[in-house]
Structure formats: C-alpha cells, structure tokens
CSV table of C-alpha atoms and ligand atoms in Angstrom, one decimal:
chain,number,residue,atom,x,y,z
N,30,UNK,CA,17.2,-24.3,-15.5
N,31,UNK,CA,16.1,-24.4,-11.8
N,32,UNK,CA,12.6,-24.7,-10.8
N,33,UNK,CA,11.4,-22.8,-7.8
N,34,UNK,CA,8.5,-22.8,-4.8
N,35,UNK,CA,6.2,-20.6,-5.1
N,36,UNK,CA,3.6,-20.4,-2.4
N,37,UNK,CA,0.3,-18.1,-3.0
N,38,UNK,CA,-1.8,-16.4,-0.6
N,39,UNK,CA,-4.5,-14.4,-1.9
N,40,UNK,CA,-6.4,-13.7,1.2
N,41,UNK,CA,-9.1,-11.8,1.5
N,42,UNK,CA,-11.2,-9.2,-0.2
N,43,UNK,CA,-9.7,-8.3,-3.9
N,44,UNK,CA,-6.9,-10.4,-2.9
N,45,UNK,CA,-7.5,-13.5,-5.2
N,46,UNK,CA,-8.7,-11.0,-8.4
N,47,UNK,CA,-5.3,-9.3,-8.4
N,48,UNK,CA,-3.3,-13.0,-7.4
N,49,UNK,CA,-5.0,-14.5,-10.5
N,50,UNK,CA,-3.0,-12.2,-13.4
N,51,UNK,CA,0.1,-13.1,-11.1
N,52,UNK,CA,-0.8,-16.6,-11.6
N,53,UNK,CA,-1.6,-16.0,-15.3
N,54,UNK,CA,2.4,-14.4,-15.7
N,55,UNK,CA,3.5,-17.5,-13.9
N,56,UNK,CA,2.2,-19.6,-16.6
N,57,UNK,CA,4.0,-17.4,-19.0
N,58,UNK,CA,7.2,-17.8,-17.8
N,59,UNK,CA,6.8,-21.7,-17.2
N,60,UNK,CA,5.8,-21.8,-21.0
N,61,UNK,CA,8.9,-19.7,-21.8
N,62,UNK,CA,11.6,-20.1,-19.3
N,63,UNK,CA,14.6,-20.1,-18.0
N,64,UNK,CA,13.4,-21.1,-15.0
N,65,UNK,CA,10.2,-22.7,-14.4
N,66,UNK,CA,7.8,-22.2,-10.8
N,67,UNK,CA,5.7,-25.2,-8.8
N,68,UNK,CA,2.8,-22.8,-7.4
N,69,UNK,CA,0.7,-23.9,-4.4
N,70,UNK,CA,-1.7,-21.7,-3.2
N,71,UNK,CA,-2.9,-21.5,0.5
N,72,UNK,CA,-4.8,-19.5,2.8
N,73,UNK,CA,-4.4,-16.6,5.0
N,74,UNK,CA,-6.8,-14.0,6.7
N,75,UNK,CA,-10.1,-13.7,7.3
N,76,UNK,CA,-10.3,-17.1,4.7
N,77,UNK,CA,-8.2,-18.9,6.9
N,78,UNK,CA,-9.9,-17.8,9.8
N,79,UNK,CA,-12.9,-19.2,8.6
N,80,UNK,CA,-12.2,-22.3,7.4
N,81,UNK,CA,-9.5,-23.3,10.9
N,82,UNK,CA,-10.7,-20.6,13.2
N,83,UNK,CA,-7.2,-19.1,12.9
N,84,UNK,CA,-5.6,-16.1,10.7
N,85,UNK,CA,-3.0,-18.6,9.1
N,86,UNK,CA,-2.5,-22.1,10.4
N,87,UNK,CA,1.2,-23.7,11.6
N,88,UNK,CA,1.2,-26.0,8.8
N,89,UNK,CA,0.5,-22.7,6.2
N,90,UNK,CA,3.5,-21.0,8.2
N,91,UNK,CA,5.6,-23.8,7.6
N,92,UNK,CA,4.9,-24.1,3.8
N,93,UNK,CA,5.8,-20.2,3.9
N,94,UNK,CA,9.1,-21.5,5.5
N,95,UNK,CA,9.9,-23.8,3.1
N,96,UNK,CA,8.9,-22.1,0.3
N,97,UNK,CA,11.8,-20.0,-2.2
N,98,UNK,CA,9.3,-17.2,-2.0
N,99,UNK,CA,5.8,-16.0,-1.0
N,100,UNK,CA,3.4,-14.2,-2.8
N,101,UNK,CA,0.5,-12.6,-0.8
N,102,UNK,CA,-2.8,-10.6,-2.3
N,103,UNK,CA,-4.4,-8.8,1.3
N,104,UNK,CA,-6.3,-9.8,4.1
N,105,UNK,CA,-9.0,-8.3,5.9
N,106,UNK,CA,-12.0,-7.4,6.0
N,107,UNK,CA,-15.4,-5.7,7.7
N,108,UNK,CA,-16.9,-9.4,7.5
N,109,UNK,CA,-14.2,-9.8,10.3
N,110,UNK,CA,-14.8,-7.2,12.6
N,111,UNK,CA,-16.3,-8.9,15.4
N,112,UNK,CA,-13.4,-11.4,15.3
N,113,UNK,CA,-11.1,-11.3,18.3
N,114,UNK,CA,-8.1,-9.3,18.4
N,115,UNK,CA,-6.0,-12.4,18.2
N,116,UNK,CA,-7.9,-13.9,15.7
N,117,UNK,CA,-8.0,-10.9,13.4
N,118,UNK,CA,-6.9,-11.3,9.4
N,119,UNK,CA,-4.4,-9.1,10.0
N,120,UNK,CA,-2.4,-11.3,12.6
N,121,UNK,CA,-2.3,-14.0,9.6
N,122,UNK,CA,0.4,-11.7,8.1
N,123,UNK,CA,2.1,-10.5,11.1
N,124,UNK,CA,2.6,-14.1,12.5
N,125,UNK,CA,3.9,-15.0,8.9
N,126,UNK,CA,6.4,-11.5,8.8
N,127,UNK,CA,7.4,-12.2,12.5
N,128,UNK,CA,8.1,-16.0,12.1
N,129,UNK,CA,9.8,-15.9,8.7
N,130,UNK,CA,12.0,-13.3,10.8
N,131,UNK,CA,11.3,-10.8,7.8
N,132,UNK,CA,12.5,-7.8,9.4
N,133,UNK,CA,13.0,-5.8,5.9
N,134,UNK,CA,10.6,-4.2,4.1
N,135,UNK,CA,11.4,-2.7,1.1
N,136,UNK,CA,8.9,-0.4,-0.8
N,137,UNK,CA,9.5,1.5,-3.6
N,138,UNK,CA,7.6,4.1,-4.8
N,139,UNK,CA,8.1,5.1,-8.2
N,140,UNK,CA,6.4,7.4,-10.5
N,141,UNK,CA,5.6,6.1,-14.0
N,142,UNK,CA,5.9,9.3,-16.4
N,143,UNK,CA,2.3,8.1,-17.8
N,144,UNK,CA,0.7,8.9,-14.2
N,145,UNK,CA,2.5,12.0,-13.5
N,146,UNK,CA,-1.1,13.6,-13.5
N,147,UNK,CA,-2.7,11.0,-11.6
N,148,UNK,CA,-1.0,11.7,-8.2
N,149,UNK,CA,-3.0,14.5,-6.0
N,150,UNK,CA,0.3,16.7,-6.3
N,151,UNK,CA,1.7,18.6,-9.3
N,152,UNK,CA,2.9,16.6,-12.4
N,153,UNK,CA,6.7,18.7,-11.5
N,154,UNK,CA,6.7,17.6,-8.2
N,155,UNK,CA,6.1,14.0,-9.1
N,156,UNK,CA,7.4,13.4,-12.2
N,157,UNK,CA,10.1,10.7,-12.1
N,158,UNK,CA,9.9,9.8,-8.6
N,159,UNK,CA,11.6,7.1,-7.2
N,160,UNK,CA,12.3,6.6,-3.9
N,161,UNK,CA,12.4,2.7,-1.4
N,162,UNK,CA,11.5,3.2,1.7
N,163,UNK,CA,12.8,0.5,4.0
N,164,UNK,CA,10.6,-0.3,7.1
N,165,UNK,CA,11.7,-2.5,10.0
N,166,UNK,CA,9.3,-5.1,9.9
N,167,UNK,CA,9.4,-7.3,13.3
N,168,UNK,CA,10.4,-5.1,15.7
N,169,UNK,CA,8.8,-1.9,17.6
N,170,UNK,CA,5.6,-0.9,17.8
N,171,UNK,CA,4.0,-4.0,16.5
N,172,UNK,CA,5.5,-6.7,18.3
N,173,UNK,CA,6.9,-5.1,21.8
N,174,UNK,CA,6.0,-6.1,25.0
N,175,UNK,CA,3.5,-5.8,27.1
N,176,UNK,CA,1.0,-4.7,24.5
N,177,UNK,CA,-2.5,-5.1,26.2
N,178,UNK,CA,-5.3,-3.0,27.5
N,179,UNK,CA,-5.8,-3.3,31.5
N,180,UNK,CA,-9.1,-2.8,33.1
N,181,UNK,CA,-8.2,-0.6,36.7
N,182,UNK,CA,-11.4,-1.4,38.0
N,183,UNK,CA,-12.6,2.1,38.3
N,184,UNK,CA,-14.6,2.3,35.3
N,185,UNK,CA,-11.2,3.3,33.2
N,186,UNK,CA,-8.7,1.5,31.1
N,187,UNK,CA,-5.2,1.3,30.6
N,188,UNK,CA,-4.1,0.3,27.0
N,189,UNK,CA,-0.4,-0.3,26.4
N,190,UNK,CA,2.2,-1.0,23.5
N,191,UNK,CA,5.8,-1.1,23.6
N,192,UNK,CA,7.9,0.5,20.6
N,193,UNK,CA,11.1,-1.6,21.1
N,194,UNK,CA,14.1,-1.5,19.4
N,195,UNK,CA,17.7,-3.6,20.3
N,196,UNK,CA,21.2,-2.2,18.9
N,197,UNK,CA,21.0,-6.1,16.4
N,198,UNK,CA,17.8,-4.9,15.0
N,199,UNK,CA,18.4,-1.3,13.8
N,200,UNK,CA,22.0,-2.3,13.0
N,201,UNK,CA,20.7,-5.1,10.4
N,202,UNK,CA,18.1,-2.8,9.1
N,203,UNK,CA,19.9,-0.2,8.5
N,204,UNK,CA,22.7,-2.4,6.6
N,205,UNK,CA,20.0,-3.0,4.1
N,206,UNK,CA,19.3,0.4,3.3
N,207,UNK,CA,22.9,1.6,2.8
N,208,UNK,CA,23.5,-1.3,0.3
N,209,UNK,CA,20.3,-0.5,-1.7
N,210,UNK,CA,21.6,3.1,-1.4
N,211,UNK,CA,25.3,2.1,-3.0
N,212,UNK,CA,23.3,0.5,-6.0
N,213,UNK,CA,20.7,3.7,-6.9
N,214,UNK,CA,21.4,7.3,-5.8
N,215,UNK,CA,24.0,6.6,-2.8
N,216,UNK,CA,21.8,8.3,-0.2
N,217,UNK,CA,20.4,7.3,3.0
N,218,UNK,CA,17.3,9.2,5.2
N,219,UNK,CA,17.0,7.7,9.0
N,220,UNK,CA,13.9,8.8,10.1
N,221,UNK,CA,13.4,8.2,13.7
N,222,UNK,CA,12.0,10.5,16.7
N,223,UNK,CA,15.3,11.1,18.5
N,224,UNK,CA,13.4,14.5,20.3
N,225,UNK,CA,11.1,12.4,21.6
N,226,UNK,CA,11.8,8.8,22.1
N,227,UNK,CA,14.4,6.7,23.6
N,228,UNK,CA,13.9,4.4,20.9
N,229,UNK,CA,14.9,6.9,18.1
N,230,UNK,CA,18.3,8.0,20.2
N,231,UNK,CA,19.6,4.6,19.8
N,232,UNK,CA,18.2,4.4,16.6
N,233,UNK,CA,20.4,7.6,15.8
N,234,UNK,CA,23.2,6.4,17.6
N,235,UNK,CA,23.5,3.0,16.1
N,236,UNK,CA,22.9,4.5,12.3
N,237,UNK,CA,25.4,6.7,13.0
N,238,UNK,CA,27.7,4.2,14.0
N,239,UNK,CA,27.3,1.3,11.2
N,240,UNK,CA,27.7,4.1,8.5
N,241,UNK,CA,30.8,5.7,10.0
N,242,UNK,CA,32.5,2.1,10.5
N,243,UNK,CA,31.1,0.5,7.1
N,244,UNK,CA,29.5,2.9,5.2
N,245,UNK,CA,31.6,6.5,5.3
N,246,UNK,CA,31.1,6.6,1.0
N,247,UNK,CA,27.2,6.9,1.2
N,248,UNK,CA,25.4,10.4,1.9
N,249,UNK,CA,23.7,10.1,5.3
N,250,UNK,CA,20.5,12.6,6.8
N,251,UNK,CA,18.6,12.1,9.7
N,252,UNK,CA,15.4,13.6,9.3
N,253,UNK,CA,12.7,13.6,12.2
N,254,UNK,CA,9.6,11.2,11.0
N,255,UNK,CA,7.1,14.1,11.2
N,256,UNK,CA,9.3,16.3,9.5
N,257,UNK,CA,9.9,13.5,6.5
N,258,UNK,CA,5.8,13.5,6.4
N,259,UNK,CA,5.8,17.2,5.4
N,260,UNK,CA,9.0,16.5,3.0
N,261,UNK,CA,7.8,13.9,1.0
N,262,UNK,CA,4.7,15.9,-0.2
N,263,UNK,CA,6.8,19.5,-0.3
N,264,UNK,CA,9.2,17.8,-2.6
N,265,UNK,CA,9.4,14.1,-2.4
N,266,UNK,CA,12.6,13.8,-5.3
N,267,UNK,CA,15.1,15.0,-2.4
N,268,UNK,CA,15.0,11.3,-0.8
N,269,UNK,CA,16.5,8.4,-2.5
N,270,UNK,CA,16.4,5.3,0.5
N,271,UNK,CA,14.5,6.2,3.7
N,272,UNK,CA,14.8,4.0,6.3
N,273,UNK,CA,13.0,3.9,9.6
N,274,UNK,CA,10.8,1.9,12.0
N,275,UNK,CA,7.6,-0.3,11.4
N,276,UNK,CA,5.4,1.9,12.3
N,277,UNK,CA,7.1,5.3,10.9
N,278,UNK,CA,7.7,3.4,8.0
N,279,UNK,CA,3.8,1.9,7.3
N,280,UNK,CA,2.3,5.4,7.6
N,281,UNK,CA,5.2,7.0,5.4
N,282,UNK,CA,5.1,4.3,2.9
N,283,UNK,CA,1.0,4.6,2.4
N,284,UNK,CA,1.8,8.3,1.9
N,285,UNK,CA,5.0,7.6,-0.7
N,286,UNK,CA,2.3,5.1,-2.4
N,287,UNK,CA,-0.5,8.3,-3.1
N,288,UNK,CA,2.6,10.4,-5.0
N,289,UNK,CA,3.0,7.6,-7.1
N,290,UNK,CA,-0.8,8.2,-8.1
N,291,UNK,CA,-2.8,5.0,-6.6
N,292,UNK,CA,-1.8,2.8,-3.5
N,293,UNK,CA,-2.8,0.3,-6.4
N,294,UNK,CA,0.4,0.9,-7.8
N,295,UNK,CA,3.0,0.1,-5.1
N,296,UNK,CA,4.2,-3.1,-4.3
N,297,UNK,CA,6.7,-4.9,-1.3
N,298,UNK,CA,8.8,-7.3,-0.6
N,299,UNK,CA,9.8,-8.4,2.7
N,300,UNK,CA,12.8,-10.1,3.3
N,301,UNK,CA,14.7,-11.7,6.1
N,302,UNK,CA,18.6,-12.2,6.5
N,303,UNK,CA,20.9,-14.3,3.9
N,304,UNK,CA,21.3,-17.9,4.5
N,305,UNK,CA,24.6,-19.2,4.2
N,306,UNK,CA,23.7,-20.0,0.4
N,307,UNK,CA,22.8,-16.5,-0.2
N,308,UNK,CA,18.8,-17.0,-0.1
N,309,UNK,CA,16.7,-15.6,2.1
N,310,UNK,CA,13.1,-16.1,3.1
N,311,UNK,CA,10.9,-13.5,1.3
N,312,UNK,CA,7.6,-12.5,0.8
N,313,UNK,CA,5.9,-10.2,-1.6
N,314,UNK,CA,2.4,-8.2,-1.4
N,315,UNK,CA,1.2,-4.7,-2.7
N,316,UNK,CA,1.3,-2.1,-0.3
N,317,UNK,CA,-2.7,-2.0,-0.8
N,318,UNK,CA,-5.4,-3.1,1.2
N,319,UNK,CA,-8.1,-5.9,0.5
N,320,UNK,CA,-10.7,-3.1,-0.8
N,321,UNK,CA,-13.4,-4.8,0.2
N,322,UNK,CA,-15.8,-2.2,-1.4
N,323,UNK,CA,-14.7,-2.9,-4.9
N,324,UNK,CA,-14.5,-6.9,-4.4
N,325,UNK,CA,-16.0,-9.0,-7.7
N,326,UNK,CA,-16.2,-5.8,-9.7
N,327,UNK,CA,-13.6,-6.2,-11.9
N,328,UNK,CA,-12.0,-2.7,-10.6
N,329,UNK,CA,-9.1,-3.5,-8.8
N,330,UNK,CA,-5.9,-2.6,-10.0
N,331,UNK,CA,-3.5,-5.4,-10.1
N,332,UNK,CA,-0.6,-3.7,-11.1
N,333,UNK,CA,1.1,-3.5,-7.1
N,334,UNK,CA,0.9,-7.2,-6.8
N,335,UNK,CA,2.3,-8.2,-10.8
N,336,UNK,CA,4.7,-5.5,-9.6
N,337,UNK,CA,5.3,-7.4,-6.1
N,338,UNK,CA,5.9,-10.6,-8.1
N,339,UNK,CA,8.7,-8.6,-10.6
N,340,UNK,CA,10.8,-7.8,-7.2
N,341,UNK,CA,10.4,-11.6,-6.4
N,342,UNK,CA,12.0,-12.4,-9.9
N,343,UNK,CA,14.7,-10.1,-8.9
N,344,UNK,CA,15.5,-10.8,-5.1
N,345,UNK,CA,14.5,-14.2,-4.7
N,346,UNK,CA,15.0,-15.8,-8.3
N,347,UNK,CA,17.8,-14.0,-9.4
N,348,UNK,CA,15.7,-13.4,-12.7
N,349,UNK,CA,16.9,-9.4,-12.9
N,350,UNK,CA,16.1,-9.4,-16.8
N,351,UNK,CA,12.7,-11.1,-16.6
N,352,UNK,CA,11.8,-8.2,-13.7
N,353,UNK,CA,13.2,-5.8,-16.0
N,354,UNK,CA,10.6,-7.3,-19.0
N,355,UNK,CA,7.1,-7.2,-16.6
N,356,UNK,CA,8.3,-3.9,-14.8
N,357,UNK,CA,8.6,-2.4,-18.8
N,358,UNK,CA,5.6,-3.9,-20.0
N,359,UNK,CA,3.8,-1.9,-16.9
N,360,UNK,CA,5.3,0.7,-18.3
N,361,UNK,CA,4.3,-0.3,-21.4
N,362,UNK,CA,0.2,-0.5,-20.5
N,363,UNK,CA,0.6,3.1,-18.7
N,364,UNK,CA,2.1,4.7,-21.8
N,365,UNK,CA,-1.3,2.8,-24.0
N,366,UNK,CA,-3.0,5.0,-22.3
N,367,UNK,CA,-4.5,1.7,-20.0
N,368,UNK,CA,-6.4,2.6,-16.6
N,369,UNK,CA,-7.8,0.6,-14.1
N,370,UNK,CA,-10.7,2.8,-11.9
N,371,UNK,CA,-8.0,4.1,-9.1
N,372,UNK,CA,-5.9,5.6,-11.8
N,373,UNK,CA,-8.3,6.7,-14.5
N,374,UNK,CA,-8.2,10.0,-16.0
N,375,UNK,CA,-10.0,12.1,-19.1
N,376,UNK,CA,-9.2,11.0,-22.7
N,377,UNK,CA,-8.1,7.2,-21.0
N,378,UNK,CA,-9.2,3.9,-21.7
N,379,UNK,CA,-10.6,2.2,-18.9
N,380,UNK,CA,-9.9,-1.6,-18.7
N,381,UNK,CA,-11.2,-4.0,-16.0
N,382,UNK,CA,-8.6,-6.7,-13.6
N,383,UNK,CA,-8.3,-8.9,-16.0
N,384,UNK,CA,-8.3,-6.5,-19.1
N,385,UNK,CA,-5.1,-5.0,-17.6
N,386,UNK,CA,-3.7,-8.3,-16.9
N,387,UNK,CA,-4.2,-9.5,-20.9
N,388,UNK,CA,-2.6,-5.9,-21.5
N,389,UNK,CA,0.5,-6.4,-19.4
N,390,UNK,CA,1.0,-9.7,-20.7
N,391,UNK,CA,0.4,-9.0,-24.6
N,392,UNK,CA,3.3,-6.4,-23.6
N,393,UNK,CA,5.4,-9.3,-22.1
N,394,UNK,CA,5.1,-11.1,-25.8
N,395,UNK,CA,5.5,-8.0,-27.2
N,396,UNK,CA,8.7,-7.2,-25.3
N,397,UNK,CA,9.9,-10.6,-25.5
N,398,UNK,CA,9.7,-11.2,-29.3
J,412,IPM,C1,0.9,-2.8,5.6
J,412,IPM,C2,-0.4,-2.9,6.3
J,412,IPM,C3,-0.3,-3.8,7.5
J,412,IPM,C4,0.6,-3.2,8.5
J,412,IPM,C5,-1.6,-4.3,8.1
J,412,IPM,C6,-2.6,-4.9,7.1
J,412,IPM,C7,-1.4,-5.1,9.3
J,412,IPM,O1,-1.0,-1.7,6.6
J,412,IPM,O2,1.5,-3.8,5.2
J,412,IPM,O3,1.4,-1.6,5.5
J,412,IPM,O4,0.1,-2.3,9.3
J,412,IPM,O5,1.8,-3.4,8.5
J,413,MG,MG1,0.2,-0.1,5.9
C-alpha cells in the first residue's frame, strides 16, 4: 500500500462546490484502499490573489512541485476584472502549467449513451463518441515572446503575441498522442495551419518525421485547424486522437466538450515528461470554467472534475481499476436517469452538487460490493 500527495486547488467561483465531492471520493478510497491519499488544499486564482496579492504564490508552486498530483477546480472571475493583466486568476494556472513544465494536455471527450440527447447535435451523430484531444500546453501562443501591447504615440496601439514552436516541443507532444493512439483506435489527427503559418509547417514537418522514424504502424491525417472545427460537428466519430497547439487545441477542445452534452462533463489532465522513475508531474481540472453565475446554488455539475480525479487514479496512481469503478459509477448516475441543471432534460430527475455527488458514490459502494 503506498500513500500518495495530493494537493487541492479549488480556486475560484464553483471551484470549491465541485472540489468538495472530489474530496468526499478521496475519503472513500482512504476508508477502502489500496492506496491511501494525504490531501492539502491551497489556493490559486482570484483567492490567492486576494489573500497575497498574487494569482498563486512560489511556496503554492512548489507544493504543486512536490506533490504526486494536483487537483484544480477553476479560477476566475468578474470580481477580478479590474486586476492587472499580470495579476489576473488566470496567470495562477498558467504559471503553475508552465513551471511544472506540463506541456500535455489530454482531454477526452466522450459521449455517455445516457446524454446522447443532451448534446446540441443529433443523438446519431453523437452517440458513442470518444475522442482525446491532446493540446500543447506551454508553448505558442500563450507563452511566446514578445507578447505586449505598445503605445506609438500617435493615439494608436500595437498589441503583440508570438505563436512559437521549437522542433523539442512538437516532437515531444506529438509522441504522446501517437502512444495514446496505439492504446485506443491507432489514429492520429495533427491539426496545425501549415497554409498559413510558419509555425504549423514545422509543425507538419516534424509530425511527419517522428511518425515515419517511430511511429510507421499508426494511421496519420493532417487536417487544417479550421477545417477540424467544421469536422468535429459534421461528424465528430471520424477522429480518434487529435493533436495540435495550445491555442488550436483550447478552442477545439471547448467545442469537443459541447458534443459530449455539457462542458460540465469533460475533464483534463495535464502532464509533463517521465521522470527517471516513470512519474511525472500532473495536474487535473475540468475543462469548465468557474461559472460564476451559478456559484452557491447548488447547480454545478461536478461530474468533469470527479472525472478529472478518475484520470489522476489512472496516470498518476497507477489505480487503472479504481478509475475504471468512478468512471462506471458516472455512468452509472447517467443511466438513473440523474441530472445536474447543464444536462437536464424532460422525464429527468434533477439532483443538486452534492445530490450527484451522494449518487456517484452510492454507485462506487454499489459497484464495489
Ligand atoms: C482552458 C482555459 C484556460 C486556457 C484559461 C482559464 C486560461 O480556457 O484550460 O481551456 O485558456 O487554457
Ligand atoms: Mg479553454
């Protein structure tokens, strides 16, 4: 029996409602093993930025360091708005993905059966969906340099950022995709803009090369990011792994997220490179937003963040059949016919934050027994 870190960030806005039924499954699997979790919990956002005047402090970054895994709820904020750009929630999470060196983002997007009819698009064209999209997460468009706005003096401005990409960085990415591909359907997208940008040529050219010298046996596409937009809603069940840049990727994963039928459903995790050990340094959040205009109502949907904390038990715990049990007792809740508001439907029940959470876990007994 091992017994792992666990650091929590709940952050901002519904943040802390949906960490608390993570928190409430932690207890569960401390009471019932095999392995058992120390939890601290921390801040980061617009929280932290109130109570140290900075998104996330160096001594929270270097619990996150230390830590076996992260678990974070959202941050931001309208409360925040007036805070400057340095300062922002948002740079809490970017500092923490940048200096944990978590350049892969892995988000899948599946569609439970039971929520076929909850996605905007037909049940036939939904229907047992699953796709991962992999984003590079600490490169390009977020982090290049310069990235500033210029005043020229003549009553204009000049504003600035630098999509950036080195041959190391799309090469590693990349790698990640075309493993997770060998273990699922064996296919790869690379969504770049090749017609367009320097940065997707050698993003092409380096995907090309790293799957002819290691990686001949999976199907490779290259699909132009606008044109992947338009697939995944024409027919989304054509992609298996999509992989692509940070900013490509966070607009294409928010729209993978709506087929699934809620961005309340889709959870991350973000992972950096393998240790000589074979850990890595990994955090784990739902796709979704802080929300603030359903905070303290008992409305948010926890499901993306208990699903967040299922891919830590399975890429940072090495607990693939206690994923397997809260990922089926999801399932489970979905199939009773359970809804939060975001998914909620005719002839449902609708349950509150906690309510699902009580569901999910009477499932986890259930399953369990
Ligand atoms: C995401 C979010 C973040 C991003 C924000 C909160 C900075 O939209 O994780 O997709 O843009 O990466
Ligand atoms: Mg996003």
């Amino acid at each position: 029996m091992a017994t792992f870190d666990l650091l929590l960030l709940p952050g901002d806005g519904i943040g802390p409602e949906v960490m608390a039924e993570v928190e409430r499954i932690v207890a569960w699997l401390n009471a019932h093993g095999p392995n058992s979790f120390e939890t601290e919990t921390d801040l980061v956002g617009g929280c932290a930025y109130d109570a140290h005047g900075e998104a996330v402090s160096d001594a929270t970054v270097d619990k996150a360091m230390k830590a076996d895994a992260v678990v974070l709820g959202a941050v931001g904020g309208p409360k925040w708005d007036g805070v400057v750009y340095e300062k922002r929630p948002e740079a809490g999470l970017l500092r923490l993905r940048k200096d944990l060196e978590l350049f892969a983002n892995l988000r899948p997007a599946i569609c439970y059966p039971a929520l076929a009819d909850a996605s905007s698009l037909k049940r036939d064209v939904v229907e047992g969906l699953d796709i991962m999209i992999v984003r590079e997460l600490t490169g390009g468009t977020y982090f290049g340099e310069p990235k500033e706005i210029t005043d020229l003096g003549n009553g204009q401005k000049r504003a600035v950022d630098t999509q950036l990409y080195e041959t190391y960085e799309i090469d590693r990415i990349c790698r990640v995709a075309f493993d997770l591909a060998r273990k699922r359907g064996n296919k790869v997208h690379s969504a770049d803009k090749r017609n367009v940008m320097k940065s997707g040529v050698l993003w092409n050219e380096v995907v090309t090369q790293v799957h002819a010298a290691d990686y001949a046996d999976v199907e490779l596409n290259h699909i132009l990011a606008d044109n992947c937009a338009m697939q995944l809603v024409r027919w989304p069940k054509q992609f298996d792994v999509i992989v692509t840049d940070n900013l490509f990727g966070d607009m294409l994963s928010d729209e993978a997220a709506m087929l699934t039928g809620s961005l309340g459903m889709l959870p991350s995790a973000s992972l950096g490179a393998a240790d000589g050990d074979g850990s890595r340094r990994a955090l784990y959040e739902p796709v979704h937003g802080s929300a603030p205009d359903i905070v303290g109502q008992g409305l948010a949907n926890p499901i993306a963040t208990v699903a967040s904390f299922a891919m830590a038990l399975r890429y940072s715990f090495d607990m693939g059949a206690e994923a397997d049990l809260v990922e089926q007792a999801i399932a489970g809740v979905l199939n009773e016919c359970l809804r939060t508001a975001d998914i909620m439907q005719d002839g449902m029940a609708k349950v509150s934050t906690s309510e699902m959470g009580d569901a999910i876990l009477e499932e986890i007994e259930r399953l369990a027994a």
